[in-house]
GROMACS .gro file of C-alpha atoms in nm:
model
  367
    1MET     CA    1 -11.108  -6.875  -1.797
    2GLN     CA    2 -11.355  -6.883  -1.510
    3GLU     CA    3 -11.656  -6.945  -1.733
    4HIS     CA    4 -11.475  -7.224  -1.909
    5PHE     CA    5 -11.382  -7.382  -1.576
    6VAL     CA    6 -11.740  -7.375  -1.443
    7LYS     CA    7 -11.870  -7.543  -1.755
    8LYS     CA    8 -11.621  -7.825  -1.722
    9THR     CA    9 -11.709  -7.880  -1.359
   10ARG     CA   10 -12.085  -7.880  -1.415
   11CYS     CA   11 -12.054  -8.123  -1.703
   12GLY     CA   12 -11.870  -8.360  -1.471
   13PHE     CA   13 -11.549  -8.370  -1.673
   14PRO     CA   14 -11.230  -8.417  -1.479
   15PHE     CA   15 -10.934  -8.193  -1.534
   16GLY     CA   16 -10.603  -8.367  -1.577
   17VAL     CA   17 -10.769  -8.697  -1.672
   18SER     CA   18 -10.843  -8.793  -2.031
   19ALA     CA   19 -11.160  -8.998  -1.981
   20PRO     CA   20 -11.479  -8.818  -1.861
   21THR     CA   21 -11.548  -9.053  -1.569
   22SER     CA   22 -11.596  -8.802  -1.285
   23SER     CA   23 -11.501  -8.448  -1.182
   24HIS     CA   24 -11.246  -8.546  -0.921
   25PHE     CA   25 -10.878  -8.625  -0.911
   26ASN     CA   26 -10.794  -8.994  -0.917
   27VAL     CA   27 -10.420  -9.029  -0.954
   28ALA     CA   28 -10.368  -9.310  -0.706
   29SER     CA   29 -10.654  -9.551  -0.759
   30ALA     CA   30 -10.415  -9.839  -0.823
   31PRO     CA   31 -10.093  -9.916  -0.641
   32ALA     CA   32  -9.790  -9.837  -0.855
   33GLU     CA   33  -9.463 -10.018  -0.858
   34SER     CA   34  -9.180  -9.827  -0.701
   35ALA     CA   35  -8.988  -9.583  -0.917
   36ILE     CA   36  -8.665  -9.772  -0.864
   37ASP     CA   37  -8.822 -10.102  -0.968
   38LYS     CA   38  -8.952  -9.946  -1.287
   39VAL     CA   39  -8.625  -9.784  -1.378
   40ALA     CA   40  -8.432 -10.100  -1.299
   41ALA     CA   41  -8.645 -10.295  -1.544
   42THR     CA   42  -8.521 -10.096  -1.844
   43LYS     CA   43  -8.188 -10.121  -2.023
   44ASP     CA   44  -8.213  -9.770  -2.169
   45SER     CA   45  -7.874  -9.608  -2.117
   46SER     CA   46  -8.039  -9.268  -2.080
   47SER     CA   47  -8.249  -9.368  -1.779
   48ILE     CA   48  -8.172  -9.221  -1.441
   49VAL     CA   49  -8.076  -9.548  -1.276
   50PRO     CA   50  -7.885  -9.795  -1.497
   51ASP     CA   51  -7.849 -10.084  -1.253
   52VAL     CA   52  -7.980 -10.204  -0.922
   53SER     CA   53  -7.748 -10.311  -0.645
   54SER     CA   54  -7.822 -10.541  -0.355
   55THR     CA   55  -7.853 -10.247  -0.117
   56GLU     CA   56  -8.205 -10.275   0.021
   57ARG     CA   57  -8.403 -10.170   0.321
   58ARG     CA   58  -8.750 -10.235   0.458
   59GLU     CA   59  -8.978  -9.968   0.595
   60ASN     CA   60  -9.348 -10.010   0.672
   61ASN     CA   61  -9.324 -10.360   0.519
   62HIS     CA   62  -9.228 -10.213   0.182
   63LEU     CA   63  -8.907 -10.319   0.014
   64PHE     CA   64  -8.699 -10.034  -0.131
   65THR     CA   65  -8.418 -10.118  -0.368
   66PHE     CA   66  -8.150  -9.855  -0.408
   67PRO     CA   67  -7.977  -9.796  -0.741
   68GLY     CA   68  -7.613  -9.894  -0.788
   69ALA     CA   69  -7.361  -9.652  -0.647
   70TRP     CA   70  -7.269  -9.358  -0.867
   71PRO     CA   71  -6.976  -9.127  -0.798
   72ASN     CA   72  -7.086  -8.798  -0.652
   73LEU     CA   73  -7.059  -8.480  -0.853
   74GLU     CA   74  -6.742  -8.278  -0.803
   75SER     CA   75  -6.946  -7.973  -0.713
   76GLN     CA   76  -7.301  -7.915  -0.590
   77TRP     CA   77  -7.568  -7.916  -0.857
   78ARG     CA   78  -7.733  -7.622  -0.682
   79ASP     CA   79  -7.555  -7.322  -0.538
   80VAL     CA   80  -7.689  -7.326  -0.182
   81ASP     CA   81  -7.549  -7.158   0.126
   82ILE     CA   82  -7.528  -7.477   0.330
   83GLN     CA   83  -7.190  -7.568   0.471
   84VAL     CA   84  -7.073  -7.910   0.589
   85ASN     CA   85  -6.831  -7.922   0.883
   86LYS     CA   86  -6.544  -8.162   0.941
   87TYR     CA   87  -6.783  -8.412   1.098
   88LEU     CA   88  -6.980  -8.423   0.770
   89LYS     CA   89  -7.276  -8.251   0.934
   90PHE     CA   90  -7.458  -7.936   0.837
   91GLU     CA   91  -7.343  -7.657   1.064
   92SER     CA   92  -7.576  -7.638   1.366
   93ARG     CA   93  -7.550  -7.260   1.350
   94GLN     CA   94  -7.730  -7.276   1.015
   95LYS     CA   95  -8.022  -7.450   1.182
   96THR     CA   96  -8.024  -7.185   1.454
   97SER     CA   97  -8.013  -6.907   1.196
   98LEU     CA   98  -8.293  -7.058   0.987
   99MET     CA   99  -8.513  -7.113   1.294
  100LYS     CA  100  -8.466  -6.748   1.388
  101THR     CA  101  -8.554  -6.639   1.034
  102VAL     CA  102  -8.874  -6.844   1.028
  103SER     CA  103  -8.973  -6.753   1.385
  104SER     CA  104  -8.932  -6.381   1.323
  105TYR     CA  105  -9.111  -6.378   0.987
  106LYS     CA  106  -9.393  -6.126   0.955
  107PRO     CA  107  -9.598  -6.077   0.637
  108SER     CA  108  -9.516  -5.752   0.459
  109SER     CA  109  -9.887  -5.671   0.448
  110GLY     CA  110 -10.039  -5.495   0.746
  111GLU     CA  111 -10.371  -5.668   0.682
  112VAL     CA  112 -10.256  -6.011   0.799
  113THR     CA  113 -10.033  -6.155   1.069
  114GLN     CA  114  -9.970  -6.495   0.913
  115ALA     CA  115  -9.900  -6.637   0.568
  116GLN     CA  116 -10.128  -6.927   0.474
  117VAL     CA  117  -9.965  -7.194   0.259
  118LEU     CA  118 -10.168  -7.475   0.101
  119LEU     CA  119  -9.997  -7.809   0.042
  120LEU     CA  120 -10.124  -7.996  -0.264
  121GLY     CA  121 -10.012  -8.335  -0.387
  122PRO     CA  122 -10.111  -8.694  -0.463
  123VAL     CA  123 -10.210  -8.929  -0.184
  124GLY     CA  124  -9.905  -9.038   0.015
  125SER     CA  125  -9.677  -8.767  -0.121
  126GLY     CA  126  -9.581  -8.652   0.228
  127LYS     CA  127  -9.790  -8.340   0.288
  128SER     CA  128  -9.897  -8.424   0.643
  129SER     CA  129  -9.553  -8.563   0.723
  130PHE     CA  130  -9.393  -8.236   0.615
  131ILE     CA  131  -9.619  -8.039   0.849
  132SER     CA  132  -9.540  -8.269   1.141
  133SER     CA  133  -9.170  -8.263   1.058
  134VAL     CA  134  -9.152  -7.884   1.053
  135GLN     CA  135  -9.333  -7.859   1.384
  136SER     CA  136  -9.101  -8.125   1.526
  137VAL     CA  137  -8.801  -7.906   1.450
  138PHE     CA  138  -8.944  -7.627   1.663
  139ASN     CA  139  -9.070  -7.861   1.934
  140GLY     CA  140  -8.723  -8.002   1.979
  141ARG     CA  141  -8.851  -8.359   1.944
  142VAL     CA  142  -9.025  -8.570   1.683
  143THR     CA  143  -9.402  -8.527   1.704
  144ASN     CA  144  -9.694  -8.614   1.478
  145ARG     CA  145  -9.929  -8.320   1.509
  146ALA     CA  146 -10.081  -8.370   1.164
  147MET     CA  147 -10.229  -8.718   1.137
  148VAL     CA  148 -10.022  -8.923   0.896
  149GLY     CA  149 -10.131  -9.238   0.716
  150SER     CA  150  -9.941  -9.498   0.517
  151SER     CA  151 -10.213  -9.653   0.301
  152SER     CA  152 -10.303  -9.580  -0.060
  153THR     CA  153 -10.595  -9.365   0.051
  154SER     CA  154 -10.568  -9.014   0.189
  155PHE     CA  155 -10.559  -8.999   0.567
  156THR     CA  156 -10.642  -8.627   0.556
  157LYS     CA  157 -11.017  -8.594   0.506
  158LYS     CA  158 -11.078  -8.226   0.571
  159LEU     CA  159 -10.923  -7.886   0.531
  160GLN     CA  160 -10.699  -7.825   0.830
  161SER     CA  161 -10.474  -7.534   0.919
  162PHE     CA  162 -10.170  -7.582   1.141
  163ASN     CA  163 -10.005  -7.290   1.316
  164ILE     CA  164  -9.631  -7.345   1.321
  165HIS     CA  165  -9.533  -7.253   1.673
  166GLY     CA  166  -9.192  -7.123   1.768
  167GLN     CA  167  -8.975  -7.299   2.020
  168SER     CA  168  -9.130  -7.401   2.351
  169GLY     CA  169  -9.304  -7.107   2.513
  170GLU     CA  170  -9.297  -6.888   2.204
  171ASP     CA  171  -9.599  -6.753   2.016
  172PRO     CA  172  -9.700  -6.899   1.678
  173THR     CA  173  -9.479  -6.797   1.389
  174GLY     CA  174  -9.609  -6.604   1.089
  175LEU     CA  175  -9.664  -6.930   0.901
  176VAL     CA  176  -9.974  -7.147   0.873
  177LEU     CA  177  -9.954  -7.472   0.677
  178CYS     CA  178 -10.286  -7.592   0.535
  179ASP     CA  179 -10.353  -7.956   0.454
  180MET     CA  180 -10.638  -8.105   0.254
  181VAL     CA  181 -10.735  -8.436   0.100
  182GLY     CA  182 -10.482  -8.573  -0.147
  183LEU     CA  183 -10.526  -8.563  -0.523
  184GLY     CA  184 -10.705  -8.893  -0.578
  185GLY     CA  185 -10.722  -9.190  -0.348
  186GLY     CA  186 -11.010  -9.403  -0.464
  187GLU     CA  187 -11.298  -9.432  -0.703
  188MET     CA  188 -11.494  -9.139  -0.564
  189THR     CA  189 -11.249  -8.941  -0.358
  190GLY     CA  190 -11.027  -8.644  -0.411
  191PRO     CA  191 -11.091  -8.273  -0.451
  192THR     CA  192 -11.227  -8.112  -0.767
  193LEU     CA  193 -11.071  -7.811  -0.934
  194HIS     CA  194 -11.369  -7.609  -0.814
  195ASP     CA  195 -11.313  -7.704  -0.449
  196ILE     CA  196 -10.938  -7.643  -0.464
  197MET     CA  197 -10.993  -7.298  -0.610
  198SER     CA  198 -11.258  -7.228  -0.345
  199VAL     CA  199 -11.001  -7.305  -0.076
  200ILE     CA  200 -10.738  -7.082  -0.236
  201LYS     CA  201 -10.985  -6.795  -0.281
  202GLY     CA  202 -11.078  -6.821   0.088
  203HIS     CA  203 -11.438  -6.943   0.048
  204ALA     CA  204 -11.405  -7.289   0.205
  205PRO     CA  205 -11.465  -7.315   0.581
  206GLU     CA  206 -11.210  -7.466   0.818
  207GLY     CA  207 -11.280  -7.832   0.895
  208HIS     CA  208 -11.479  -7.874   0.575
  209LYS     CA  209 -11.528  -8.247   0.640
  210ARG     CA  210 -11.739  -8.173   0.947
  211HIS     CA  211 -12.017  -8.070   0.712
  212HIS     CA  212 -11.944  -8.288   0.409
  213GLU     CA  213 -11.645  -8.437   0.234
  214PHE     CA  214 -11.472  -8.280  -0.061
  215SER     CA  215 -11.678  -8.454  -0.325
  216PRO     CA  216 -11.793  -8.392  -0.685
  217ASP     CA  217 -12.149  -8.442  -0.560
  218GLN     CA  218 -12.116  -8.178  -0.288
  219PRO     CA  219 -11.903  -7.889  -0.415
  220VAL     CA  220 -11.816  -7.594  -0.194
  221ARG     CA  221 -12.078  -7.329  -0.263
  222SER     CA  222 -12.258  -7.040  -0.102
  223GLU     CA  223 -12.502  -7.278   0.072
  224THR     CA  224 -12.217  -7.469   0.238
  225VAL     CA  225 -12.220  -7.427   0.616
  226GLY     CA  226 -11.949  -7.178   0.710
  227TYR     CA  227 -11.898  -7.061   0.350
  228VAL     CA  228 -11.705  -6.732   0.343
  229LYS     CA  229 -11.890  -6.516   0.091
  230ARG     CA  230 -11.657  -6.217   0.101
  231PRO     CA  231 -11.314  -6.349   0.195
  232SER     CA  232 -11.059  -6.100   0.317
  233LEU     CA  233 -10.685  -6.127   0.258
  234LYS     CA  234 -10.642  -6.331   0.578
  235ASP     CA  235 -10.894  -6.592   0.455
  236LYS     CA  236 -10.708  -6.660   0.130
  237ILE     CA  237 -10.417  -6.887   0.048
  238HIS     CA  238 -10.101  -6.684  -0.007
  239CYS     CA  239  -9.878  -6.953  -0.156
  240VAL     CA  240  -9.927  -7.307  -0.288
  241ALA     CA  241  -9.663  -7.575  -0.230
  242PHE     CA  242  -9.700  -7.884  -0.447
  243VAL     CA  243  -9.567  -8.201  -0.288
  244VAL     CA  244  -9.447  -8.499  -0.493
  245ASP     CA  245  -9.283  -8.824  -0.389
  246ALA     CA  246  -8.939  -8.879  -0.545
  247SER     CA  247  -8.982  -9.258  -0.525
  248LYS     CA  248  -9.302  -9.240  -0.734
  249ILE     CA  249  -9.214  -8.974  -0.991
  250LEU     CA  250  -9.163  -9.230  -1.268
  251THR     CA  251  -9.479  -9.426  -1.189
  252TYR     CA  252  -9.736  -9.148  -1.142
  253PRO     CA  253 -10.025  -9.175  -1.392
  254LYS     CA  254  -9.971  -8.981  -1.715
  255GLY     CA  255 -10.276  -8.767  -1.652
  256LEU     CA  256 -10.115  -8.616  -1.343
  257ASN     CA  257  -9.897  -8.394  -1.560
  258THR     CA  258 -10.207  -8.237  -1.714
  259THR     CA  259 -10.366  -8.209  -1.370
  260PHE     CA  260 -10.072  -8.008  -1.240
  261GLN     CA  261 -10.065  -7.793  -1.552
  262GLN     CA  262 -10.431  -7.699  -1.525
  263LEU     CA  263 -10.403  -7.640  -1.152
  264ARG     CA  264 -10.103  -7.413  -1.199
  265GLU     CA  265 -10.275  -7.211  -1.471
  266HIS     CA  266 -10.581  -7.143  -1.255
  267ILE     CA  267 -10.372  -7.065  -0.947
  268SER     CA  268 -10.148  -6.831  -1.146
  269ASP     CA  269 -10.456  -6.644  -1.265
  270LEU     CA  270 -10.517  -6.555  -0.899
  271GLY     CA  271 -10.165  -6.416  -0.864
  272VAL     CA  272 -10.067  -6.686  -0.614
  273HIS     CA  273  -9.706  -6.801  -0.635
  274GLN     CA  274  -9.624  -7.172  -0.642
  275VAL     CA  275  -9.329  -7.378  -0.522
  276ALA     CA  276  -9.276  -7.752  -0.478
  277LEU     CA  277  -9.130  -8.005  -0.236
  278LEU     CA  278  -8.962  -8.326  -0.349
  279THR     CA  279  -9.006  -8.571  -0.061
  280HIS     CA  280  -8.869  -8.920   0.016
  281ILE     CA  281  -8.533  -8.839  -0.140
  282ASP     CA  282  -8.373  -9.093   0.094
  283GLN     CA  283  -8.576  -9.370  -0.072
  284ILE     CA  284  -8.418  -9.327  -0.416
  285CYS     CA  285  -8.056  -9.265  -0.327
  286SER     CA  286  -7.844  -9.479  -0.095
  287GLU     CA  287  -7.592  -9.197  -0.048
  288THR     CA  288  -7.862  -8.958   0.070
  289TYR     CA  289  -8.017  -9.229   0.286
  290LYS     CA  290  -7.686  -9.275   0.466
  291ASP     CA  291  -7.590  -8.907   0.465
  292VAL     CA  292  -7.851  -8.645   0.378
  293THR     CA  293  -7.581  -8.376   0.348
  294GLN     CA  294  -7.498  -8.533   0.010
  295VAL     CA  295  -7.834  -8.434  -0.138
  296TYR     CA  296  -7.687  -8.152  -0.346
  297LYS     CA  297  -7.400  -8.361  -0.477
  298THR     CA  298  -7.574  -8.678  -0.597
  299ARG     CA  299  -7.658  -8.730  -0.962
  300ILE     CA  300  -7.972  -8.930  -0.884
  301ILE     CA  301  -8.134  -8.649  -0.682
  302ARG     CA  302  -8.030  -8.393  -0.944
  303ASP     CA  303  -8.185  -8.596  -1.225
  304MET     CA  304  -8.500  -8.671  -1.025
  305MET     CA  305  -8.539  -8.297  -0.966
  306GLY     CA  306  -8.550  -8.260  -1.343
  307LYS     CA  307  -8.817  -8.529  -1.367
  308ALA     CA  308  -9.020  -8.351  -1.099
  309ALA     CA  309  -8.986  -8.023  -1.287
  310THR     CA  310  -9.123  -8.186  -1.601
  311LEU     CA  311  -9.413  -8.341  -1.410
  312LEU     CA  312  -9.506  -8.014  -1.243
  313GLY     CA  313  -9.432  -7.790  -1.539
  314MET     CA  314  -9.205  -7.558  -1.342
  315SER     CA  315  -8.838  -7.476  -1.319
  316THR     CA  316  -8.623  -7.675  -1.077
  317SER     CA  317  -8.541  -7.346  -0.904
  318TYR     CA  318  -8.887  -7.360  -0.746
  319ILE     CA  319  -8.840  -7.715  -0.616
  320ILE     CA  320  -8.676  -7.802  -0.283
  321PRO     CA  321  -8.569  -8.156  -0.184
  322VAL     CA  322  -8.665  -8.254   0.170
  323ARG     CA  323  -8.652  -8.552   0.400
  324ASN     CA  324  -8.946  -8.585   0.639
  325TYR     CA  325  -8.934  -8.759   0.974
  326SER     CA  326  -9.107  -9.096   0.962
  327SER     CA  327  -8.975  -9.372   1.187
  328GLU     CA  328  -8.716  -9.160   1.369
  329LEU     CA  329  -8.750  -9.084   1.738
  330ASP     CA  330  -8.485  -8.814   1.761
  331LEU     CA  331  -8.416  -8.502   1.559
  332ASP     CA  332  -8.125  -8.485   1.316
  333VAL     CA  333  -7.962  -8.149   1.243
  334ASN     CA  334  -7.908  -8.238   0.877
  335THR     CA  335  -8.275  -8.320   0.823
  336ASP     CA  336  -8.374  -8.007   1.015
  337VAL     CA  337  -8.163  -7.782   0.792
  338LEU     CA  338  -8.330  -7.922   0.478
  339LEU     CA  339  -8.677  -7.876   0.627
  340LEU     CA  340  -8.608  -7.522   0.743
  341THR     CA  341  -8.453  -7.433   0.409
  342ALA     CA  342  -8.777  -7.544   0.243
  343VAL     CA  343  -8.986  -7.334   0.484
  344ASP     CA  344  -8.767  -7.029   0.420
  345HIS     CA  345  -8.810  -7.086   0.046
  346ILE     CA  346  -9.188  -7.105   0.084
  347LEU     CA  347  -9.206  -6.787   0.292
  348GLN     CA  348  -9.011  -6.591   0.032
  349TYR     CA  349  -9.277  -6.668  -0.230
  350ALA     CA  350  -9.564  -6.613   0.011
  351ASP     CA  351  -9.428  -6.267   0.080
  352LEU     CA  352  -9.413  -6.192  -0.292
  353TYR     CA  353  -9.791  -6.235  -0.290
  354PHE     CA  354  -9.825  -5.976  -0.015
  355GLN     CA  355  -9.591  -5.738  -0.196
  356ASP     CA  356  -9.790  -5.776  -0.518
  357ASN     CA  357 -10.120  -5.711  -0.342
  358THR     CA  358  -9.981  -5.419  -0.144
  359ARG     CA  359  -9.871  -5.252  -0.467
  360GLN     CA  360 -10.217  -5.305  -0.614
  361ASN     CA  361 -10.394  -5.172  -0.305
  362THR     CA  362 -10.175  -4.860  -0.284
  363GLY     CA  363 -10.214  -4.768  -0.650
  364PRO     CA  364 -10.420  -4.472  -0.772
  365LYS     CA  365 -10.788  -4.507  -0.699
  366ILE     CA  366 -11.025  -4.490  -0.994
  367ASP     CA  367 -11.377  -4.367  -0.930
   0.00000   0.00000   0.00000
């Protein structure tokens, strides 16, 4: 597998793209029409959204058109332990409980004190926004710690790690969220498979852009300044969270499916567990936009979860719907519960990595 991968990289062939133009991701080189617009244009009765209503909203000068109202499901499409009170709000005690769970998390391996999670996704999928949103929950106010952009090119230019701190005055939690350049954002931008695997294996230095950009012409290698030749467990990525935009699922380039498939195969070979986040759920469903507590009862979100599962090549049980903070100035308990539920989900799979490696390290030694 490794030999095959190196050959593809050296030959300059991209993975996940059919034409051998370059060895980088390029899944967002042209602006795509919104998912809702595309679905609305078809009369296929099997499509997720049959009609488009006049319910619209503008955000960042982009017009979002919500699908026509559908009746909610009689029961939740996912069995989750999230209760709604008489005020149609998630119980605040659930937020408190989840914050305590995340704050008190400690990796099950004695070799490390924090779990490192790498966020991977197309440009504009909401990776940086998710990091800022999670930190906002613990800060008690909306903050933008990770720089967030709104253009078609990736705002994140280097590999950055963000310690998720507990509430004011508390030490960092056992979680570190790592952000890197998005999968494709221009003619010659985006990480290669080689560079992504170097990051996951722990070879790539922090702040990689300070020395050179992630580029097919300058791959991460032993000569790279700060290159970690013998990475320890603390240098490696312990879980990968793919991030996809619910409003763009139906308009992502076809090659992205292959990209995710090849990525997941290589990451699985390293024994690293993978989960996914479905962002911007409020942009495809008017019910969820008005009331995010309805996320597990709307048909549109349920069906879009299935589309995301097909795109990523994974079961929907690994995918968590979230709503990031964008234009809001104040926290919302419902949004916080979804974000914290996603973090708890991620940590469970990160800890499986530590459990797997602990079992391997404590096995019988062979001379």
